């Protein structure tokens, strides 16, 4: 596609909301709480916040500037900015990561559809915590129900991707984000006021550093990359549709702030409720899906209609939040196939959707009938999550920091960050310092520490 043929996001708000739509999703509301639960609570959250600040925001600005400068898909972007070098492999790796994440992410996205159905038919009514655990496990282990839902979800994603960037992505994000935010606040208030919720609040706010080990650092870094959609070219691809007057540093800061607020709010919904009804905080990927129905039950047991309305709204919004993220994942791979292999957009999208249905089906089955087949002690679902969030995304981020900090001509970096000198960017030098030294060394140390060399 010629440079000026490429579509753009229509408005400033649209740019922020579309990027925030990519960032905010199951990563915040489903993955953040269970990683926090697995890693002991408040101390994990603190390390997570540091990761967002010193790795997340600078790397996000880098991805933005790479994408907008090149106006190409993520692999094409490195080709344009560093022709004939191996940098294009950073982009290609990102495309692969996008494909793998979309495979297992759509499994969980499909679960949200099942729960929309359950809310609508009021099937949470009268159930105890043990019932919720049993029915969730029964559903996830079912041979075809979760697979059917993930196919529905991927088809919806496919449809929006084929319709194109501005109409599909921007519109859905504009309506969904504010609604989701309001609902999360309501639910957090309900959860905090449940009897016995205090232990959950303490778990979120009182750090216990004695439990912090290499694994906690790796978990926090992985969560930051996953939640901010970083290190795999997603925001780079979106930035290729940004307007030339978009303020990149400010957009990155806004997106990271929105994303973090949503994650923290989700924590304040899940943990007070989990402690209130006696569900272990380290229940893993099922945490959200067994705690929340309990909140609706306990908080609104005597107002059943309100329980139905709120839970229906919650799962609908969760599904839309997941959808704005699956769209961004799909777009990375589709834009790559479309621009690099000259396939039509719809052909490229069809290939991606078909491939993801295949991967997603395998991941979904690996939680049910295929539970016994593990690789390195993990199900395929967990393996994909581990490889992408905890390995490939931070590795991608490492190279992106080196690319902008060391390789790319500083004139280009400055032009993009300051919009050709029209913006005053007081943190420019700090940013370059972080990209050159702090981010790459920080990521490397976390890996080395996890491998045990520092012990
Ligand atoms: N950030 C998304 C979420 O939190 C997931 C995602 C990862 C989306 C990578 C795009 C790219 O749910």
Coordinates of C-alpha atoms and ligand atoms in Angstrom, one line a residue:
X1 CA 0.0 0.0 0.0
X2 CA 1.4 3.4 -0.9
X3 CA 2.2 5.6 2.1
X4 CA -0.7 8.1 1.8
X5 CA -3.3 5.4 1.1
X6 CA -3.1 4.1 4.6
X7 CA -6.1 4.9 6.8
X8 CA -5.8 6.9 9.9
X9 CA -7.5 7.2 13.2
X10 CA -10.0 10.1 13.1
X11 CA -9.5 12.0 16.3
X12 CA -7.2 12.5 19.2
X13 CA -9.6 10.8 21.5
X14 CA -9.9 8.0 19.0
X15 CA -6.2 7.4 19.1
X16 CA -6.0 7.2 22.8
X17 CA -9.1 5.0 23.1
X18 CA -8.1 2.6 20.4
X19 CA -4.7 2.1 22.0
X20 CA -6.2 1.9 25.4
X21 CA -8.7 -0.5 23.9
X22 CA -5.9 -2.7 22.9
X23 CA -4.2 -2.4 26.3
X24 CA -7.3 -2.8 28.5
X25 CA -8.7 -6.3 28.3
X26 CA -8.5 -9.7 29.9
X27 CA -5.0 -8.8 30.9
X28 CA -6.2 -6.3 33.4
X29 CA -9.4 -7.9 34.7
X30 CA -8.6 -11.6 34.4
X31 CA -4.8 -12.0 34.3
X32 CA -3.7 -9.2 36.6
X33 CA -5.7 -10.4 39.6
X34 CA -4.6 -14.0 39.2
X35 CA -0.9 -13.1 38.8
X36 CA -1.2 -10.9 41.8
X37 CA -2.8 -13.8 43.7
X38 CA -0.1 -16.2 42.6
X39 CA 2.6 -13.9 43.6
X40 CA 1.5 -12.9 47.0
X41 CA -0.3 -9.6 46.6
X42 CA 0.9 -6.0 47.4
X43 CA 4.6 -6.5 46.9
X44 CA 3.9 -7.9 43.4
X45 CA 1.7 -4.8 42.6
X46 CA 4.5 -2.4 43.7
X47 CA 7.0 -4.1 41.4
X48 CA 4.4 -4.1 38.7
X49 CA 4.0 -0.4 39.0
X50 CA 7.7 0.2 38.8
X51 CA 7.8 -2.0 35.7
X52 CA 5.0 0.1 34.0
X53 CA 6.8 3.3 34.8
X54 CA 10.4 2.5 33.8
X55 CA 9.9 -0.2 31.2
X56 CA 6.3 0.2 30.0
X57 CA 5.9 3.8 29.2
X58 CA 9.4 4.3 27.5
X59 CA 9.0 1.2 25.4
X60 CA 5.5 2.2 24.5
X61 CA 6.8 5.6 23.3
X62 CA 9.4 3.7 21.2
X63 CA 6.9 1.5 19.6
X64 CA 4.7 4.5 18.8
X65 CA 7.5 6.4 17.1
X66 CA 8.7 3.4 15.2
X67 CA 5.2 2.8 13.9
X68 CA 4.3 6.3 13.0
X69 CA 7.6 7.1 11.4
X70 CA 7.5 4.1 9.1
X71 CA 3.7 3.9 8.5
X72 CA 4.0 0.2 8.0
X73 CA 3.2 -3.1 9.7
X74 CA 5.6 -4.1 12.4
X75 CA 7.9 -6.2 10.3
X76 CA 7.8 -3.6 7.5
X77 CA 8.6 -0.9 10.0
X78 CA 12.0 -2.2 10.8
X79 CA 12.7 -2.9 7.2
X80 CA 12.0 0.7 6.4
X81 CA 13.9 2.2 9.3
X82 CA 16.8 -0.2 9.2
X83 CA 16.9 -1.6 5.6
X84 CA 18.9 -4.7 5.0
X85 CA 19.6 -5.4 8.7
X86 CA 18.4 -8.2 11.0
X87 CA 16.2 -5.8 12.9
X88 CA 13.3 -7.0 10.8
X89 CA 13.4 -10.1 13.0
X90 CA 12.2 -8.1 15.9
X91 CA 9.1 -7.2 13.9
X92 CA 8.6 -10.8 12.7
X93 CA 8.9 -12.2 16.2
X94 CA 6.2 -9.7 17.2
X95 CA 3.9 -11.1 14.5
X96 CA 4.4 -14.6 15.8
X97 CA 3.8 -13.5 19.4
X98 CA 0.5 -11.8 18.3
X99 CA -0.6 -15.0 16.6
X100 CA 0.2 -17.2 19.7
X101 CA -1.5 -14.8 22.1
X102 CA -4.6 -14.6 20.0
X103 CA -4.7 -18.4 20.1
X104 CA -5.1 -18.7 23.8
X105 CA -6.6 -15.3 24.6
X106 CA -9.6 -16.1 22.5
X107 CA -10.2 -19.2 24.7
X108 CA -10.7 -16.9 27.7
X109 CA -12.6 -14.4 25.6
X110 CA -15.0 -17.2 24.7
X111 CA -15.6 -18.0 28.4
X112 CA -16.9 -14.5 28.8
X113 CA -19.7 -15.3 26.2
X114 CA -20.7 -18.4 28.2
X115 CA -21.0 -16.2 31.3
X116 CA -23.1 -13.7 29.4
X117 CA -25.5 -16.5 28.8
X118 CA -25.4 -17.6 32.4
X119 CA -26.0 -14.1 33.7
X120 CA -28.9 -13.6 31.3
X121 CA -30.6 -16.8 32.4
X122 CA -30.0 -16.0 36.1
X123 CA -28.2 -19.3 36.6
X124 CA -26.0 -17.9 39.4
X125 CA -29.0 -17.7 41.7
X126 CA -28.7 -19.7 44.9
X127 CA -25.3 -21.2 44.2
X128 CA -22.5 -21.5 46.7
X129 CA -18.8 -20.9 46.2
X130 CA -18.3 -24.6 45.8
X131 CA -21.0 -24.8 43.2
X132 CA -19.3 -22.0 41.2
X133 CA -16.0 -23.8 41.2
X134 CA -17.6 -27.1 40.1
X135 CA -19.6 -25.6 37.4
X136 CA -16.7 -23.6 36.0
X137 CA -14.5 -26.7 35.9
X138 CA -17.3 -28.6 34.3
X139 CA -17.6 -25.9 31.6
X140 CA -13.9 -25.5 30.9
X141 CA -13.5 -29.3 30.6
X142 CA -16.5 -29.7 28.3
X143 CA -15.3 -31.1 25.0
X144 CA -17.0 -28.6 22.7
X145 CA -18.8 -25.7 24.5
X146 CA -15.7 -23.6 25.1
X147 CA -14.4 -24.3 21.6
X148 CA -17.7 -23.2 20.1
X149 CA -17.5 -19.9 22.0
X150 CA -14.0 -19.2 21.0
X151 CA -14.9 -19.7 17.4
X152 CA -17.8 -17.2 17.8
X153 CA -15.4 -14.8 19.4
X154 CA -12.8 -15.1 16.6
X155 CA -15.5 -14.7 14.0
X156 CA -16.6 -11.4 15.6
X157 CA -13.0 -10.2 15.6
X158 CA -12.7 -11.2 12.0
X159 CA -15.7 -9.3 11.0
X160 CA -14.5 -6.0 12.5
X161 CA -11.0 -6.5 11.1
X162 CA -12.4 -6.9 7.6
X163 CA -14.5 -3.7 8.0
X164 CA -11.3 -1.8 8.6
X165 CA -9.5 0.3 11.1
X166 CA -11.3 3.5 11.8
X167 CA -14.9 2.4 11.7
X168 CA -14.5 -0.8 13.6
X169 CA -11.8 -0.2 16.2
X170 CA -12.3 3.4 17.0
X171 CA -16.1 3.3 17.4
X172 CA -16.2 0.3 19.7
X173 CA -13.5 1.7 21.9
X174 CA -15.3 5.1 22.3
X175 CA -18.4 3.6 23.7
X176 CA -17.0 0.8 25.7
X177 CA -14.2 2.3 27.7
X178 CA -16.2 4.9 29.8
X179 CA -19.0 2.4 30.5
X180 CA -16.5 -0.3 31.6
X181 CA -14.9 2.1 34.0
X182 CA -18.1 3.1 35.7
X183 CA -19.2 -0.4 36.1
X184 CA -15.9 -1.5 37.6
X185 CA -16.2 1.3 40.2
X186 CA -19.7 0.1 41.2
X187 CA -18.5 -3.5 41.5
X188 CA -15.4 -2.5 43.5
X189 CA -17.6 -0.7 46.0
X190 CA -19.9 -3.7 46.3
X191 CA -17.0 -6.1 46.8
X192 CA -15.3 -3.9 49.4
X193 CA -18.5 -3.8 51.4
X194 CA -19.0 -7.5 51.6
X195 CA -18.5 -8.9 55.2
X196 CA -15.0 -10.2 55.6
X197 CA -13.6 -8.2 52.7
X198 CA -10.9 -6.6 54.9
X199 CA -8.5 -9.4 54.5
X200 CA -8.6 -8.9 50.7
X201 CA -7.9 -5.2 51.0
X202 CA -5.0 -6.0 53.3
X203 CA -3.7 -8.5 50.7
X204 CA -3.7 -5.7 48.1
X205 CA -2.2 -3.0 50.2
X206 CA 0.2 -4.5 52.7
X207 CA 3.4 -5.7 50.9
X208 CA 5.1 -8.8 52.3
X209 CA 8.6 -8.5 50.8
X210 CA 9.7 -11.8 52.3
X211 CA 7.9 -13.6 49.5
X212 CA 9.6 -11.7 46.7
X213 CA 11.9 -13.8 44.6
X214 CA 13.0 -13.9 40.9
X215 CA 9.7 -15.4 39.9
X216 CA 7.8 -12.4 41.3
X217 CA 10.0 -10.0 39.3
X218 CA 9.5 -12.1 36.1
X219 CA 5.8 -12.2 36.7
X220 CA 5.5 -8.5 37.2
X221 CA 7.5 -7.7 34.2
X222 CA 5.6 -10.1 32.0
X223 CA 2.3 -8.7 33.3
X224 CA 3.4 -5.2 32.5
X225 CA 4.3 -6.2 28.9
X226 CA 1.1 -8.2 28.5
X227 CA -1.2 -5.7 29.9
X228 CA 0.2 -2.8 28.0
X229 CA 0.3 -4.8 24.7
X230 CA 4.0 -4.2 24.5
X231 CA 7.1 -5.8 22.9
X232 CA 5.3 -7.4 20.0
X233 CA 4.5 -4.6 17.6
X234 CA 0.8 -4.2 18.4
X235 CA 1.1 -0.5 19.4
X236 CA 3.6 0.0 16.7
X237 CA 1.1 -1.2 14.1
X238 CA -1.6 1.0 15.7
X239 CA 0.8 4.0 15.7
X240 CA 1.2 3.6 11.9
X241 CA -2.4 4.8 11.7
X242 CA -1.8 7.7 14.1
X243 CA -2.1 11.3 12.8
X244 CA 1.1 13.3 12.5
X245 CA 0.1 15.7 15.2
X246 CA -0.6 13.0 17.8
X247 CA 1.5 13.7 20.9
X248 CA 3.3 10.4 21.4
X249 CA 4.6 10.7 25.0
X250 CA 1.4 12.1 26.3
X251 CA -0.6 9.3 24.5
X252 CA 1.7 6.7 26.1
X253 CA 1.3 8.2 29.5
X254 CA -2.5 8.3 29.2
X255 CA -2.8 4.8 27.9
X256 CA -0.6 3.4 30.7
X257 CA -2.5 5.3 33.3
X258 CA -5.9 4.1 32.1
X259 CA -4.6 0.5 31.9
X260 CA -3.1 0.6 35.4
X261 CA -6.3 2.1 36.9
X262 CA -8.4 -0.6 35.4
X263 CA -6.1 -3.4 36.7
X264 CA -6.0 -1.9 40.2
X265 CA -9.8 -1.6 40.2
X266 CA -10.1 -5.2 39.1
X267 CA -7.9 -6.1 42.1
X268 CA -10.3 -4.3 44.4
X269 CA -13.2 -6.2 42.9
X270 CA -11.6 -9.7 43.0
X271 CA -9.7 -9.9 46.3
X272 CA -12.1 -8.5 48.8
X273 CA -14.7 -10.8 47.3
X274 CA -12.4 -13.8 47.2
X275 CA -11.4 -13.4 50.8
X276 CA -15.0 -12.7 51.8
X277 CA -16.3 -16.1 50.4
X278 CA -13.1 -18.1 51.2
X279 CA -11.7 -18.6 47.7
X280 CA -7.9 -18.9 47.6
X281 CA -6.3 -15.9 46.0
X282 CA -4.0 -18.2 44.0
X283 CA -6.8 -20.1 42.3
X284 CA -5.1 -19.2 38.9
X285 CA -6.9 -18.5 35.7
X286 CA -10.3 -19.5 37.1
X287 CA -10.1 -16.8 39.8
X288 CA -12.2 -14.1 38.1
X289 CA -14.8 -16.6 36.8
X290 CA -15.5 -18.1 40.3
X291 CA -15.2 -15.0 42.4
X292 CA -17.4 -12.6 40.5
X293 CA -20.5 -14.7 40.3
X294 CA -20.2 -14.9 44.1
X295 CA -20.1 -11.1 44.4
X296 CA -23.3 -10.8 42.4
X297 CA -24.9 -13.5 44.5
X298 CA -23.8 -12.2 47.9
X299 CA -24.2 -8.5 47.3
X300 CA -27.5 -8.6 45.5
X301 CA -29.0 -11.9 46.7
X302 CA -32.2 -10.1 47.7
X303 CA -32.4 -8.0 44.6
X304 CA -32.2 -10.7 41.9
X305 CA -33.1 -8.4 39.0
X306 CA -30.2 -6.1 40.0
X307 CA -27.8 -9.1 40.1
X308 CA -28.9 -10.1 36.6
X309 CA -28.5 -6.6 35.2
X310 CA -25.1 -6.0 36.7
X311 CA -23.6 -9.3 35.9
X312 CA -24.9 -9.2 32.4
X313 CA -23.4 -5.7 32.0
X314 CA -20.2 -6.8 33.5
X315 CA -19.7 -9.8 31.2
X316 CA -20.8 -7.9 28.2
X317 CA -18.3 -5.2 28.8
X318 CA -15.6 -7.7 29.6
X319 CA -16.3 -9.3 26.3
X320 CA -16.1 -6.0 24.5
X321 CA -12.8 -5.2 26.3
X322 CA -11.5 -8.5 25.2
X323 CA -12.7 -7.8 21.7
X324 CA -10.9 -4.5 21.4
X325 CA -7.7 -6.4 22.4
X326 CA -8.3 -9.4 20.0
X327 CA -8.8 -6.9 17.2
X328 CA -5.4 -5.3 17.9
X329 CA -3.7 -8.7 18.0
X330 CA -5.4 -9.8 14.8
X331 CA -4.5 -6.5 13.1
X332 CA -0.8 -7.1 13.8
X333 CA -0.8 -10.4 11.9
X334 CA -3.3 -9.3 9.2
X335 CA -1.5 -6.1 8.4
X336 CA 1.8 -8.1 8.1
X337 CA 0.3 -10.6 5.7
X338 CA -1.5 -8.0 3.7
X339 CA 1.4 -5.6 3.3
X340 CA 4.4 -8.0 3.1
X341 CA 2.8 -10.8 1.1
X342 CA 0.4 -8.6 -0.9
X343 CA -2.6 -10.7 0.0
X344 CA -5.9 -8.8 0.0
X345 CA -7.0 -7.7 3.5
X346 CA -9.8 -10.1 3.7
X347 CA -7.7 -13.0 2.5
X348 CA -5.0 -12.2 5.1
X349 CA -7.6 -11.9 7.8
X350 CA -9.2 -15.2 6.9
X351 CA -5.8 -17.0 7.1
X352 CA -5.2 -15.5 10.6
X353 CA -8.7 -16.4 11.8
X354 CA -8.5 -20.0 10.6
X355 CA -5.0 -20.4 12.1
X356 CA -6.2 -19.0 15.5
X357 CA -9.3 -21.2 15.5
X358 CA -6.9 -24.2 15.2
X359 CA -4.5 -23.0 17.9
X360 CA -7.3 -21.9 20.2
X361 CA -9.0 -25.2 19.9
X362 CA -5.8 -27.0 21.0
X363 CA -5.4 -24.6 23.9
X364 CA -8.9 -25.0 25.0
X365 CA -8.8 -28.8 24.9
X366 CA -5.5 -28.7 26.8
X367 CA -7.6 -27.6 29.8
X368 CA -10.1 -30.4 29.5
X369 CA -9.7 -33.7 27.8
X370 CA -6.0 -33.0 27.0
X371 CA -5.1 -32.1 30.6
X372 CA -2.7 -35.0 30.9
X373 CA -0.5 -33.9 27.9
X374 CA 1.8 -31.4 29.4
X375 CA 5.0 -29.8 28.1
X376 CA 7.6 -28.7 30.8
X377 CA 4.9 -29.5 33.3
X378 CA 2.5 -26.9 31.7
X379 CA -0.7 -27.4 29.6
X380 CA -0.5 -25.9 26.1
X381 CA -2.6 -23.0 27.4
X382 CA -0.2 -22.2 30.2
X383 CA 2.8 -22.8 27.9
X384 CA 1.6 -20.2 25.4
X385 CA 1.0 -17.7 28.1
X386 CA 4.4 -18.3 29.6
X387 CA 6.3 -18.2 26.3
X388 CA 4.6 -15.0 25.1
X389 CA 4.2 -12.9 28.2
X390 CA 7.2 -13.9 30.3
X391 CA 9.7 -14.6 27.5
X392 CA 9.0 -13.2 24.1
X393 CA 7.4 -9.9 25.0
X394 CA 10.2 -8.8 27.4
X395 CA 12.8 -9.9 24.8
X396 CA 10.9 -7.9 22.2
X397 CA 10.9 -4.9 24.6
X398 CA 14.7 -5.3 25.1
X399 CA 15.4 -5.1 21.4
X400 CA 12.9 -2.2 20.9
X401 CA 14.7 -0.2 23.7
X402 CA 18.1 -0.9 22.1
X403 CA 16.7 0.0 18.6
X404 CA 15.4 3.4 19.6
X405 CA 18.1 4.1 22.3
X406 CA 21.2 3.1 20.3
X407 CA 20.5 2.3 16.6
X408 CA 18.0 4.8 15.4
X409 CA 19.2 8.2 14.3
X410 CA 18.6 10.6 17.2
X411 CA 17.2 13.2 14.7
X412 CA 14.4 10.8 13.8
X413 CA 13.7 10.0 17.5
X414 CA 13.5 13.7 18.4
X415 CA 11.4 14.6 15.3
X416 CA 8.8 12.0 16.2
X417 CA 8.7 12.6 19.9
X418 CA 8.5 16.4 19.6
X419 CA 6.4 16.4 16.4
X420 CA 9.2 18.1 14.5
X421 CA 10.0 20.4 17.3
X422 CA 6.5 21.7 17.9
X423 CA 6.1 20.1 21.3
X424 CA 8.1 20.8 24.4
X425 CA 9.2 17.5 25.8
X426 CA 10.9 18.0 29.1
X427 CA 11.6 14.3 29.7
X428 CA 13.4 13.7 26.4
X429 CA 16.8 13.1 27.9
X430 CA 15.5 11.0 30.7
X431 CA 13.6 8.9 28.1
X432 CA 16.7 8.3 26.0
X433 CA 18.7 7.4 29.1
X434 CA 16.1 4.9 30.2
X435 CA 15.9 3.4 26.7
X436 CA 19.7 3.1 26.5
X437 CA 20.6 1.8 29.9
X438 CA 17.8 1.3 32.4
X439 CA 15.3 -0.7 30.3
X440 CA 17.7 -3.2 28.6
X441 CA 19.8 -3.7 31.8
X442 CA 16.6 -4.0 33.9
X443 CA 15.1 -6.7 31.6
X444 CA 18.4 -8.6 31.4
X445 CA 18.7 -8.6 35.2
X446 CA 15.2 -9.9 35.7
X447 CA 16.0 -12.8 33.3
X448 CA 19.4 -13.5 34.9
X449 CA 17.9 -13.4 38.3
X450 CA 15.1 -15.8 37.4
X451 CA 17.7 -18.2 36.0
X452 CA 19.3 -18.2 39.4
X453 CA 22.7 -16.7 38.5
X454 CA 22.3 -14.0 41.1
X455 CA 21.6 -16.3 44.0
Ligands
LIG1 N1 -3.1 -5.9 26.6 C1 -4.2 -6.9 26.3 C2 -4.9 -7.1 27.6 O1 -4.5 -6.6 28.6 C3 -3.7 -8.1 25.7 C4 -2.8 -7.9 24.5 C5 -1.5 -8.3 24.5 C6 -3.3 -7.2 23.4 C7 -0.7 -8.0 23.4 C8 -2.5 -7.0 22.3 C9 -1.2 -7.3 22.3 O2 -5.8 -7.8 27.7

